[in-house]
Amino acid sequence: MRDLFSVFKFEFLNRLKQKSIIYTTLIFAVLVLLLTFIPRFFDVFDSSSVDSTENAVENIEENDDLDKIGYAINNNVIDESIVGNLIYFGEPIKYNSVKELEEAVNNEEIESGYYFESKSSFKEIVKNISLYSQNNILVQEGLNKVLRDEQLASEGIDPMKVDSASNQEISFEIVNLGKNGITGFIFAYVGMFIVYMVVLLFGNSVATLVAREKNDRTMEILITNTSAKNLIVGKVFASTLTSFLQLFIIIVAGFLGFTINKSYYPAEIVELLKEGLSFEAIAVFLLFIVLGCLMYFFLYAAFGALVSRVEDVGNATGPIQIIFVASFLVTSFGIQMPESMVMKIASIIPFSSPMSFFVRYTMTEVPIYQMLLSIALLIITTIILAFISIKIYRMGTLNYGNKMGFFKTVTKLFQKQD
């Protein structure tokens, strides 16, 4: 235990001194802090816009042609007053023919044009199809109402009474007996990305650290002074604590910024954050991120011990990244359906549960037996991977120059155990 603490202390202090970790932490902390000031910036811009109302009005008058909407009617099939009401989203301008309408649109004299072939048929004429324009839908809905009112009137029915009967005010109240999926969705996404970033940022560094010791042959010296168990566990624990310390600093920066700018946030957002941030959710998140990071870091350490050169670490750890990214993608798609069978399975499988289970827990009710099963499998998998990484590290001192295959090495380890 004394040697384990010595290794842990040495690795932890060394990591804290690394400029890459210091700079990364500062950059992310400052970035998160600045993001919390966005509502304040928008408020300043809104205040400035009030002071410049006259300039805004002048600009609108200069660009008034953008709101001009042209129209042409085929053989007076529809009354002009009706068309004027249909094109309420702009200034209607009449043209005598569809050809004149097309020329006006093409010359950018008007934003768009509408040619009414009949009361139930029209063409929208635009120079370029806009990604967001829904004016044609508004015209279509307006024509539907005109035709409906005419049909009702011909049957002796007052359209106003139909409108009144169709638009009854219904009051309702939601009684929530479980989780709030809206607030849960926000925290689920944030938690999922935190796990993703921590594992990807620090996992490779663990593998690189082990591979560098093997490359420099310092592994031989270290293993003669203490056990492989102390070396691997100490490195993994140091990496885990470093990553959480970095995460803690970033979260504190975000909390500080939010506290400073709290008055600029909408009351609904503040209420959602209060409602979703419970002690149970934080405890579940911390438990799964700690176990998940330990599991993946032990796996990275094992793959780092398989190679003899630091340059080979990227290729060696490729399978881990594929598994982890696949788990992230499953969780990303499953966040829309937290009660689906895919998410239930993903929240139990150890390689995906650090992300998937927290997503499920924050968005829906999870039976206690599923939580215990997920935690148990994650702990067992972490212990097994720790055992394998320790054995591979010890075996690595006897194998230099040749890259060892993971599955072949694991097979040899268990054969020796037998």
PDB file of C-alpha atoms in Angstrom, residues 19-304:
ATOM      1  CA  LYS A  19       1.916  22.213 -19.442  1.00  0.00           C
ATOM      2  CA  SER A  20      -0.545  20.505 -21.784  1.00  0.00           C
ATOM      3  CA  ILE A  21      -2.886  19.691 -18.892  1.00  0.00           C
ATOM      4  CA  ILE A  22      -2.512  23.169 -17.360  1.00  0.00           C
ATOM      5  CA  TYR A  23      -3.187  24.949 -20.654  1.00  0.00           C
ATOM      6  CA  THR A  24      -6.084  22.650 -21.574  1.00  0.00           C
ATOM      7  CA  THR A  25      -7.724  23.208 -18.185  1.00  0.00           C
ATOM      8  CA  LEU A  26      -7.327  26.983 -18.401  1.00  0.00           C
ATOM      9  CA  ILE A  27      -8.633  27.146 -21.978  1.00  0.00           C
ATOM     10  CA  PHE A  28     -11.746  25.068 -21.208  1.00  0.00           C
ATOM     11  CA  ALA A  29     -12.385  26.925 -17.924  1.00  0.00           C
ATOM     12  CA  VAL A  30     -12.155  30.342 -19.600  1.00  0.00           C
ATOM     13  CA  LEU A  31     -14.301  29.154 -22.513  1.00  0.00           C
ATOM     14  CA  VAL A  32     -17.035  27.837 -20.195  1.00  0.00           C
ATOM     15  CA  LEU A  33     -16.855  31.032 -18.131  1.00  0.00           C
ATOM     16  CA  LEU A  34     -17.305  33.167 -21.248  1.00  0.00           C
ATOM     17  CA  LEU A  35     -20.243  31.051 -22.418  1.00  0.00           C
ATOM     18  CA  THR A  36     -22.109  31.835 -19.196  1.00  0.00           C
ATOM     19  CA  PHE A  37     -21.863  35.553 -20.074  1.00  0.00           C
ATOM     20  CA  ILE A  38     -23.807  35.144 -23.340  1.00  0.00           C
ATOM     21  CA  PRO A  39     -27.199  36.196 -21.836  1.00  0.00           C
ATOM     22  CA  ARG A  40     -25.539  39.342 -20.434  1.00  0.00           C
ATOM     23  CA  PHE A  41     -24.078  40.183 -23.854  1.00  0.00           C
ATOM     24  CA  PHE A  42     -27.473  39.731 -25.514  1.00  0.00           C
ATOM     25  CA  ASP A  43     -29.033  42.019 -22.927  1.00  0.00           C
ATOM     26  CA  VAL A  44     -26.449  44.710 -23.710  1.00  0.00           C
ATOM     27  CA  PHE A  45     -27.113  44.349 -27.422  1.00  0.00           C
ATOM     28  CA  ASP A  46     -30.866  44.622 -26.847  1.00  0.00           C
ATOM     29  CA  SER A  47     -30.356  47.834 -24.861  1.00  0.00           C
ATOM     30  CA  SER A  48     -28.211  49.265 -27.630  1.00  0.00           C
ATOM     31  CA  SER A  49     -30.858  48.416 -30.197  1.00  0.00           C
ATOM     32  CA  VAL A  50     -33.425  50.478 -28.291  1.00  0.00           C
ATOM     33  CA  ASP A  51     -31.157  53.529 -28.499  1.00  0.00           C
ATOM     34  CA  SER A  52     -30.759  53.104 -32.244  1.00  0.00           C
ATOM     35  CA  THR A  53     -34.436  52.791 -33.140  1.00  0.00           C
ATOM     36  CA  GLU A  54     -34.377  55.674 -35.586  1.00  0.00           C
ATOM     37  CA  ASN A  55     -31.506  54.117 -37.545  1.00  0.00           C
ATOM     38  CA  ALA A  56     -33.346  50.826 -37.636  1.00  0.00           C
ATOM     39  CA  VAL A  57     -36.468  52.495 -39.000  1.00  0.00           C
ATOM     40  CA  GLU A  58     -34.442  54.179 -41.714  1.00  0.00           C
ATOM     41  CA  ASN A  59     -32.876  50.861 -42.691  1.00  0.00           C
ATOM     42  CA  ILE A  60     -36.286  49.241 -42.865  1.00  0.00           C
ATOM     43  CA  GLU A  61     -37.583  52.016 -45.089  1.00  0.00           C
ATOM     44  CA  GLU A  62     -34.565  51.687 -47.373  1.00  0.00           C
ATOM     45  CA  ASN A  63     -35.076  47.936 -47.655  1.00  0.00           C
ATOM     46  CA  ASP A  64     -38.852  48.102 -47.792  1.00  0.00           C
ATOM     47  CA  ASP A  65     -38.866  46.371 -51.203  1.00  0.00           C
ATOM     48  CA  LEU A  66     -37.857  43.116 -49.519  1.00  0.00           C
ATOM     49  CA  ASP A  67     -41.362  42.894 -48.047  1.00  0.00           C
ATOM     50  CA  LYS A  68     -43.165  43.535 -51.319  1.00  0.00           C
ATOM     51  CA  ILE A  69     -45.157  40.538 -52.533  1.00  0.00           C
ATOM     52  CA  GLY A  70     -46.570  40.493 -56.050  1.00  0.00           C
ATOM     53  CA  TYR A  71     -49.667  38.719 -57.308  1.00  0.00           C
ATOM     54  CA  ALA A  72     -51.600  38.158 -60.516  1.00  0.00           C
ATOM     55  CA  ILE A  73     -55.104  36.723 -60.943  1.00  0.00           C
ATOM     56  CA  ASN A  74     -56.241  34.554 -63.833  1.00  0.00           C
ATOM     57  CA  ASN A  75     -59.478  35.988 -65.334  1.00  0.00           C
ATOM     58  CA  ASN A  76     -60.527  37.503 -61.995  1.00  0.00           C
ATOM     59  CA  VAL A  77     -61.256  34.055 -60.522  1.00  0.00           C
ATOM     60  CA  ILE A  78     -60.749  35.461 -57.038  1.00  0.00           C
ATOM     61  CA  ASP A  79     -61.549  38.848 -55.529  1.00  0.00           C
ATOM     62  CA  GLU A  80     -58.597  41.227 -55.026  1.00  0.00           C
ATOM     63  CA  SER A  81     -59.656  42.009 -51.454  1.00  0.00           C
ATOM     64  CA  ILE A  82     -59.393  38.323 -50.597  1.00  0.00           C
ATOM     65  CA  VAL A  83     -55.905  38.154 -52.117  1.00  0.00           C
ATOM     66  CA  GLY A  84     -54.883  41.194 -50.087  1.00  0.00           C
ATOM     67  CA  ASN A  85     -55.945  39.390 -46.917  1.00  0.00           C
ATOM     68  CA  LEU A  86     -54.098  36.232 -47.975  1.00  0.00           C
ATOM     69  CA  ILE A  87     -50.816  38.098 -48.436  1.00  0.00           C
ATOM     70  CA  TYR A  88     -50.858  39.636 -44.957  1.00  0.00           C
ATOM     71  CA  PHE A  89     -47.156  38.855 -44.443  1.00  0.00           C
ATOM     72  CA  GLY A  90     -46.068  41.503 -46.979  1.00  0.00           C
ATOM     73  CA  GLU A  91     -47.160  44.458 -49.066  1.00  0.00           C
ATOM     74  CA  PRO A  92     -49.299  43.075 -51.936  1.00  0.00           C
ATOM     75  CA  ILE A  93     -48.650  44.539 -55.397  1.00  0.00           C
ATOM     76  CA  LYS A  94     -50.878  43.615 -58.339  1.00  0.00           C
ATOM     77  CA  TYR A  95     -49.524  42.623 -61.775  1.00  0.00           C
ATOM     78  CA  ASN A  96     -51.588  42.134 -64.908  1.00  0.00           C
ATOM     79  CA  SER A  97     -50.069  38.837 -66.023  1.00  0.00           C
ATOM     80  CA  VAL A  98     -47.925  35.983 -64.814  1.00  0.00           C
ATOM     81  CA  LYS A  99     -45.191  37.098 -67.214  1.00  0.00           C
ATOM     82  CA  GLU A 100     -44.986  40.539 -65.592  1.00  0.00           C
ATOM     83  CA  LEU A 101     -44.942  38.834 -62.206  1.00  0.00           C
ATOM     84  CA  GLU A 102     -42.027  36.590 -63.191  1.00  0.00           C
ATOM     85  CA  GLU A 103     -40.052  39.553 -64.554  1.00  0.00           C
ATOM     86  CA  ALA A 104     -40.565  41.499 -61.325  1.00  0.00           C
ATOM     87  CA  VAL A 105     -39.336  38.567 -59.253  1.00  0.00           C
ATOM     88  CA  ASN A 106     -36.368  37.981 -61.549  1.00  0.00           C
ATOM     89  CA  ASN A 107     -35.408  41.680 -61.375  1.00  0.00           C
ATOM     90  CA  GLU A 108     -35.735  41.549 -57.566  1.00  0.00           C
ATOM     91  CA  GLU A 109     -38.387  44.252 -57.576  1.00  0.00           C
ATOM     92  CA  ILE A 110     -40.397  42.026 -55.269  1.00  0.00           C
ATOM     93  CA  GLU A 111     -39.434  39.201 -52.939  1.00  0.00           C
ATOM     94  CA  SER A 112     -41.843  36.655 -54.427  1.00  0.00           C
ATOM     95  CA  GLY A 113     -45.042  36.431 -56.421  1.00  0.00           C
ATOM     96  CA  TYR A 114     -48.286  34.445 -56.426  1.00  0.00           C
ATOM     97  CA  TYR A 115     -50.295  33.600 -59.521  1.00  0.00           C
ATOM     98  CA  PHE A 116     -53.855  32.532 -58.683  1.00  0.00           C
ATOM     99  CA  GLU A 117     -55.104  30.202 -61.425  1.00  0.00           C
ATOM    100  CA  SER A 118     -58.331  29.511 -59.509  1.00  0.00           C
ATOM    101  CA  LYS A 119     -59.630  29.629 -55.965  1.00  0.00           C
ATOM    102  CA  SER A 120     -58.125  26.219 -55.319  1.00  0.00           C
ATOM    103  CA  SER A 121     -54.907  26.530 -57.309  1.00  0.00           C
ATOM    104  CA  PHE A 122     -51.968  28.941 -57.273  1.00  0.00           C
ATOM    105  CA  LYS A 123     -48.275  29.140 -58.142  1.00  0.00           C
ATOM    106  CA  GLU A 124     -45.550  30.644 -55.992  1.00  0.00           C
ATOM    107  CA  ILE A 125     -42.860  32.379 -58.073  1.00  0.00           C
ATOM    108  CA  VAL A 126     -39.464  32.888 -56.424  1.00  0.00           C
ATOM    109  CA  LYS A 127     -35.993  33.619 -57.715  1.00  0.00           C
ATOM    110  CA  ASN A 128     -34.424  31.131 -55.304  1.00  0.00           C
ATOM    111  CA  ILE A 129     -36.125  28.611 -53.065  1.00  0.00           C
ATOM    112  CA  SER A 130     -35.549  29.631 -49.451  1.00  0.00           C
ATOM    113  CA  LEU A 131     -34.721  27.066 -46.809  1.00  0.00           C
ATOM    114  CA  TYR A 132     -37.081  28.559 -44.222  1.00  0.00           C
ATOM    115  CA  SER A 133     -39.820  30.367 -46.160  1.00  0.00           C
ATOM    116  CA  GLN A 134     -43.321  29.086 -45.424  1.00  0.00           C
ATOM    117  CA  ASN A 135     -45.298  31.837 -47.130  1.00  0.00           C
ATOM    118  CA  ASN A 136     -46.814  29.380 -49.611  1.00  0.00           C
ATOM    119  CA  ILE A 137     -48.186  27.376 -46.690  1.00  0.00           C
ATOM    120  CA  LEU A 138     -49.773  30.535 -45.265  1.00  0.00           C
ATOM    121  CA  VAL A 139     -51.430  31.286 -48.606  1.00  0.00           C
ATOM    122  CA  GLN A 140     -52.613  27.686 -48.901  1.00  0.00           C
ATOM    123  CA  GLU A 141     -54.149  27.763 -45.432  1.00  0.00           C
ATOM    124  CA  GLY A 142     -55.817  31.081 -46.228  1.00  0.00           C
ATOM    125  CA  LEU A 143     -57.362  29.720 -49.433  1.00  0.00           C
ATOM    126  CA  ASN A 144     -58.603  26.663 -47.566  1.00  0.00           C
ATOM    127  CA  LYS A 145     -60.421  28.907 -45.121  1.00  0.00           C
ATOM    128  CA  VAL A 146     -61.921  31.001 -47.945  1.00  0.00           C
ATOM    129  CA  LEU A 147     -63.247  27.899 -49.720  1.00  0.00           C
ATOM    130  CA  ARG A 148     -64.516  26.433 -46.460  1.00  0.00           C
ATOM    131  CA  ASP A 149     -66.376  29.630 -45.552  1.00  0.00           C
ATOM    132  CA  GLU A 150     -67.962  29.799 -49.007  1.00  0.00           C
ATOM    133  CA  GLN A 151     -69.045  26.157 -48.779  1.00  0.00           C
ATOM    134  CA  LEU A 152     -70.544  26.690 -45.321  1.00  0.00           C
ATOM    135  CA  ALA A 153     -72.354  29.850 -46.453  1.00  0.00           C
ATOM    136  CA  SER A 154     -73.847  28.009 -49.441  1.00  0.00           C
ATOM    137  CA  GLU A 155     -75.244  25.445 -46.995  1.00  0.00           C
ATOM    138  CA  GLY A 156     -76.765  28.173 -44.839  1.00  0.00           C
ATOM    139  CA  ILE A 157     -74.239  27.797 -42.039  1.00  0.00           C
ATOM    140  CA  ASP A 158     -72.591  30.797 -40.421  1.00  0.00           C
ATOM    141  CA  PRO A 159     -68.765  30.371 -40.699  1.00  0.00           C
ATOM    142  CA  MET A 160     -68.246  32.554 -37.598  1.00  0.00           C
ATOM    143  CA  LYS A 161     -70.267  30.131 -35.477  1.00  0.00           C
ATOM    144  CA  VAL A 162     -68.228  27.213 -36.825  1.00  0.00           C
ATOM    145  CA  ASP A 163     -65.005  29.039 -35.935  1.00  0.00           C
ATOM    146  CA  SER A 164     -66.309  29.737 -32.452  1.00  0.00           C
ATOM    147  CA  ALA A 165     -67.324  26.104 -31.950  1.00  0.00           C
ATOM    148  CA  SER A 166     -63.976  24.847 -33.271  1.00  0.00           C
ATOM    149  CA  ASN A 167     -61.830  27.040 -31.024  1.00  0.00           C
ATOM    150  CA  GLN A 168     -62.947  26.060 -27.549  1.00  0.00           C
ATOM    151  CA  GLU A 169     -60.467  26.831 -24.770  1.00  0.00           C
ATOM    152  CA  ILE A 170     -59.389  23.652 -23.004  1.00  0.00           C
ATOM    153  CA  SER A 171     -57.504  23.827 -19.709  1.00  0.00           C
ATOM    154  CA  PHE A 172     -55.270  20.975 -18.587  1.00  0.00           C
ATOM    155  CA  GLU A 173     -52.674  20.150 -15.965  1.00  0.00           C
ATOM    156  CA  ILE A 174     -49.830  17.632 -16.091  1.00  0.00           C
ATOM    157  CA  VAL A 175     -49.419  15.489 -12.982  1.00  0.00           C
ATOM    158  CA  ASN A 176     -45.884  14.082 -13.123  1.00  0.00           C
ATOM    159  CA  LEU A 177     -45.380  10.877 -11.140  1.00  0.00           C
ATOM    160  CA  GLY A 178     -41.845  10.253 -12.396  1.00  0.00           C
ATOM    161  CA  LYS A 179     -38.974  12.112 -14.054  1.00  0.00           C
ATOM    162  CA  ASN A 180     -39.126  15.317 -16.085  1.00  0.00           C
ATOM    163  CA  GLY A 181     -37.801  14.429 -19.522  1.00  0.00           C
ATOM    164  CA  ILE A 182     -37.195  18.093 -20.450  1.00  0.00           C
ATOM    165  CA  THR A 183     -34.790  18.863 -17.605  1.00  0.00           C
ATOM    166  CA  GLY A 184     -33.409  15.330 -17.788  1.00  0.00           C
ATOM    167  CA  PHE A 185     -32.581  15.779 -21.462  1.00  0.00           C
ATOM    168  CA  ILE A 186     -30.338  18.770 -20.712  1.00  0.00           C
ATOM    169  CA  PHE A 187     -28.373  17.052 -17.951  1.00  0.00           C
ATOM    170  CA  ALA A 188     -28.235  13.781 -19.885  1.00  0.00           C
ATOM    171  CA  TYR A 189     -26.565  15.494 -22.838  1.00  0.00           C
ATOM    172  CA  VAL A 190     -24.111  17.382 -20.631  1.00  0.00           C
ATOM    173  CA  GLY A 191     -23.222  14.266 -18.632  1.00  0.00           C
ATOM    174  CA  MET A 192     -22.805  12.163 -21.766  1.00  0.00           C
ATOM    175  CA  PHE A 193     -20.379  14.662 -23.309  1.00  0.00           C
ATOM    176  CA  ILE A 194     -18.409  14.989 -20.061  1.00  0.00           C
ATOM    177  CA  VAL A 195     -17.784  11.224 -19.940  1.00  0.00           C
ATOM    178  CA  TYR A 196     -16.928  11.222 -23.642  1.00  0.00           C
ATOM    179  CA  MET A 197     -14.385  14.041 -23.348  1.00  0.00           C
ATOM    180  CA  VAL A 198     -12.724  12.763 -20.155  1.00  0.00           C
ATOM    181  CA  VAL A 199     -12.159   9.237 -21.486  1.00  0.00           C
ATOM    182  CA  LEU A 200     -10.904  10.381 -24.900  1.00  0.00           C
ATOM    183  CA  LEU A 201      -8.635  13.127 -23.540  1.00  0.00           C
ATOM    184  CA  PHE A 202      -7.008  11.102 -20.753  1.00  0.00           C
ATOM    185  CA  GLY A 203      -7.284   7.526 -22.028  1.00  0.00           C
ATOM    186  CA  ASN A 204      -4.609   7.898 -24.686  1.00  0.00           C
ATOM    187  CA  SER A 205      -2.315   9.663 -22.220  1.00  0.00           C
ATOM    188  CA  VAL A 206      -2.436   6.600 -19.937  1.00  0.00           C
ATOM    189  CA  ALA A 207      -1.517   4.293 -22.814  1.00  0.00           C
ATOM    190  CA  THR A 208       1.235   6.683 -23.957  1.00  0.00           C
ATOM    191  CA  LEU A 209       2.687   6.863 -20.447  1.00  0.00           C
ATOM    192  CA  VAL A 210       2.935   3.071 -20.186  1.00  0.00           C
ATOM    193  CA  ALA A 211       4.324   2.724 -23.713  1.00  0.00           C
ATOM    194  CA  ARG A 212       6.975   5.393 -23.064  1.00  0.00           C
ATOM    195  CA  GLU A 213       8.213   3.527 -19.992  1.00  0.00           C
ATOM    196  CA  LYS A 214       8.530   0.400 -22.077  1.00  0.00           C
ATOM    197  CA  ASN A 215      10.172   2.290 -24.936  1.00  0.00           C
ATOM    198  CA  ASP A 216      12.741   3.886 -22.578  1.00  0.00           C
ATOM    199  CA  ARG A 217      13.215   0.569 -20.735  1.00  0.00           C
ATOM    200  CA  THR A 218      12.428   2.313 -17.451  1.00  0.00           C
ATOM    201  CA  MET A 219       9.771  -0.355 -16.983  1.00  0.00           C
ATOM    202  CA  GLU A 220      12.500  -2.861 -16.049  1.00  0.00           C
ATOM    203  CA  ILE A 221      13.867  -0.577 -13.339  1.00  0.00           C
ATOM    204  CA  LEU A 222      10.439   0.270 -11.948  1.00  0.00           C
ATOM    205  CA  ILE A 223       9.227  -3.307 -11.754  1.00  0.00           C
ATOM    206  CA  THR A 224      12.313  -4.380  -9.788  1.00  0.00           C
ATOM    207  CA  ASN A 225      11.528  -1.804  -7.082  1.00  0.00           C
ATOM    208  CA  THR A 226       7.789  -2.364  -6.789  1.00  0.00           C
ATOM    209  CA  SER A 227       5.088  -4.624  -8.169  1.00  0.00           C
ATOM    210  CA  ALA A 228       3.318  -4.264 -11.509  1.00  0.00           C
ATOM    211  CA  LYS A 229       0.087  -3.961  -9.553  1.00  0.00           C
ATOM    212  CA  ASN A 230       1.278  -0.827  -7.740  1.00  0.00           C
ATOM    213  CA  LEU A 231       2.581   0.708 -10.964  1.00  0.00           C
ATOM    214  CA  ILE A 232      -0.559   0.158 -13.045  1.00  0.00           C
ATOM    215  CA  VAL A 233      -3.088   0.951 -10.311  1.00  0.00           C
ATOM    216  CA  GLY A 234      -1.093   4.012  -9.242  1.00  0.00           C
ATOM    217  CA  LYS A 235      -0.952   5.358 -12.805  1.00  0.00           C
ATOM    218  CA  VAL A 236      -4.650   4.762 -13.442  1.00  0.00           C
ATOM    219  CA  PHE A 237      -5.729   6.302 -10.128  1.00  0.00           C
ATOM    220  CA  ALA A 238      -3.477   9.320 -10.743  1.00  0.00           C
ATOM    221  CA  SER A 239      -4.917   9.808 -14.235  1.00  0.00           C
ATOM    222  CA  THR A 240      -8.462   9.477 -12.906  1.00  0.00           C
ATOM    223  CA  LEU A 241      -7.915  12.015 -10.133  1.00  0.00           C
ATOM    224  CA  THR A 242      -6.200  14.424 -12.541  1.00  0.00           C
ATOM    225  CA  SER A 243      -9.095  14.228 -14.982  1.00  0.00           C
ATOM    226  CA  PHE A 244     -11.639  14.834 -12.212  1.00  0.00           C
ATOM    227  CA  LEU A 245      -9.622  17.744 -10.832  1.00  0.00           C
ATOM    228  CA  GLN A 246      -9.575  19.264 -14.313  1.00  0.00           C
ATOM    229  CA  LEU A 247     -13.306  18.644 -14.642  1.00  0.00           C
ATOM    230  CA  PHE A 248     -13.944  20.171 -11.203  1.00  0.00           C
ATOM    231  CA  ILE A 249     -12.112  23.388 -12.144  1.00  0.00           C
ATOM    232  CA  ILE A 250     -14.126  23.696 -15.369  1.00  0.00           C
ATOM    233  CA  ILE A 251     -17.428  23.096 -13.531  1.00  0.00           C
ATOM    234  CA  VAL A 252     -16.495  25.667 -10.862  1.00  0.00           C
ATOM    235  CA  ALA A 253     -15.772  28.186 -13.629  1.00  0.00           C
ATOM    236  CA  GLY A 254     -19.181  27.477 -15.156  1.00  0.00           C
ATOM    237  CA  PHE A 255     -20.953  27.717 -11.784  1.00  0.00           C
ATOM    238  CA  LEU A 256     -19.166  30.978 -10.970  1.00  0.00           C
ATOM    239  CA  GLY A 257     -20.136  32.476 -14.320  1.00  0.00           C
ATOM    240  CA  PHE A 258     -23.738  31.320 -13.943  1.00  0.00           C
ATOM    241  CA  THR A 259     -23.938  32.815 -10.432  1.00  0.00           C
ATOM    242  CA  ILE A 260     -22.602  36.166 -11.670  1.00  0.00           C
ATOM    243  CA  ASN A 261     -25.026  36.289 -14.604  1.00  0.00           C
ATOM    244  CA  LYS A 262     -27.989  34.526 -12.990  1.00  0.00           C
ATOM    245  CA  SER A 263     -30.228  37.595 -13.208  1.00  0.00           C
ATOM    246  CA  TYR A 264     -29.805  37.678 -17.003  1.00  0.00           C
ATOM    247  CA  TYR A 265     -31.069  34.118 -17.489  1.00  0.00           C
ATOM    248  CA  PRO A 266     -34.786  33.465 -18.111  1.00  0.00           C
ATOM    249  CA  ALA A 267     -36.581  32.347 -14.960  1.00  0.00           C
ATOM    250  CA  GLU A 268     -37.711  29.175 -16.752  1.00  0.00           C
ATOM    251  CA  ILE A 269     -34.115  28.057 -17.354  1.00  0.00           C
ATOM    252  CA  VAL A 270     -33.117  28.710 -13.740  1.00  0.00           C
ATOM    253  CA  GLU A 271     -36.133  26.726 -12.557  1.00  0.00           C
ATOM    254  CA  LEU A 272     -35.314  23.842 -14.910  1.00  0.00           C
ATOM    255  CA  LEU A 273     -31.748  23.691 -13.612  1.00  0.00           C
ATOM    256  CA  LYS A 274     -32.931  23.654 -10.005  1.00  0.00           C
ATOM    257  CA  GLU A 275     -35.478  20.949 -10.729  1.00  0.00           C
ATOM    258  CA  GLY A 276     -33.118  18.665 -12.653  1.00  0.00           C
ATOM    259  CA  LEU A 277     -30.026  18.990 -10.456  1.00  0.00           C
ATOM    260  CA  SER A 278     -30.819  16.579  -7.627  1.00  0.00           C
ATOM    261  CA  PHE A 279     -28.448  14.893  -5.184  1.00  0.00           C
ATOM    262  CA  GLU A 280     -29.427  11.452  -6.476  1.00  0.00           C
ATOM    263  CA  ALA A 281     -28.647  12.387 -10.086  1.00  0.00           C
ATOM    264  CA  ILE A 282     -25.245  13.818  -9.110  1.00  0.00           C
ATOM    265  CA  ALA A 283     -24.433  10.695  -7.069  1.00  0.00           C
ATOM    266  CA  VAL A 284     -25.362   8.368  -9.948  1.00  0.00           C
ATOM    267  CA  PHE A 285     -23.337  10.451 -12.411  1.00  0.00           C
ATOM    268  CA  LEU A 286     -20.241  10.468 -10.182  1.00  0.00           C
ATOM    269  CA  LEU A 287     -20.481   6.733  -9.525  1.00  0.00           C
ATOM    270  CA  PHE A 288     -20.725   5.793 -13.185  1.00  0.00           C
ATOM    271  CA  ILE A 289     -18.132   8.270 -14.441  1.00  0.00           C
ATOM    272  CA  VAL A 290     -15.603   7.102 -11.814  1.00  0.00           C
ATOM    273  CA  LEU A 291     -16.156   3.415 -12.572  1.00  0.00           C
ATOM    274  CA  GLY A 292     -16.286   4.072 -16.314  1.00  0.00           C
ATOM    275  CA  CYS A 293     -13.034   6.044 -16.330  1.00  0.00           C
ATOM    276  CA  LEU A 294     -11.263   3.414 -14.222  1.00  0.00           C
ATOM    277  CA  MET A 295     -12.446   0.642 -16.548  1.00  0.00           C
ATOM    278  CA  TYR A 296     -11.377   2.421 -19.731  1.00  0.00           C
ATOM    279  CA  PHE A 297      -8.087   3.656 -18.240  1.00  0.00           C
ATOM    280  CA  PHE A 298      -7.137   0.105 -17.214  1.00  0.00           C
ATOM    281  CA  LEU A 299      -7.972  -1.001 -20.747  1.00  0.00           C
ATOM    282  CA  TYR A 300      -5.842   1.799 -22.215  1.00  0.00           C
ATOM    283  CA  ALA A 301      -2.984   0.839 -19.881  1.00  0.00           C
ATOM    284  CA  ALA A 302      -3.191  -2.775 -21.063  1.00  0.00           C
ATOM    285  CA  PHE A 303      -3.032  -1.765 -24.723  1.00  0.00           C
ATOM    286  CA  GLY A 304      -0.175   0.634 -23.966  1.00  0.00           C
TER     287      GLY A 304
END
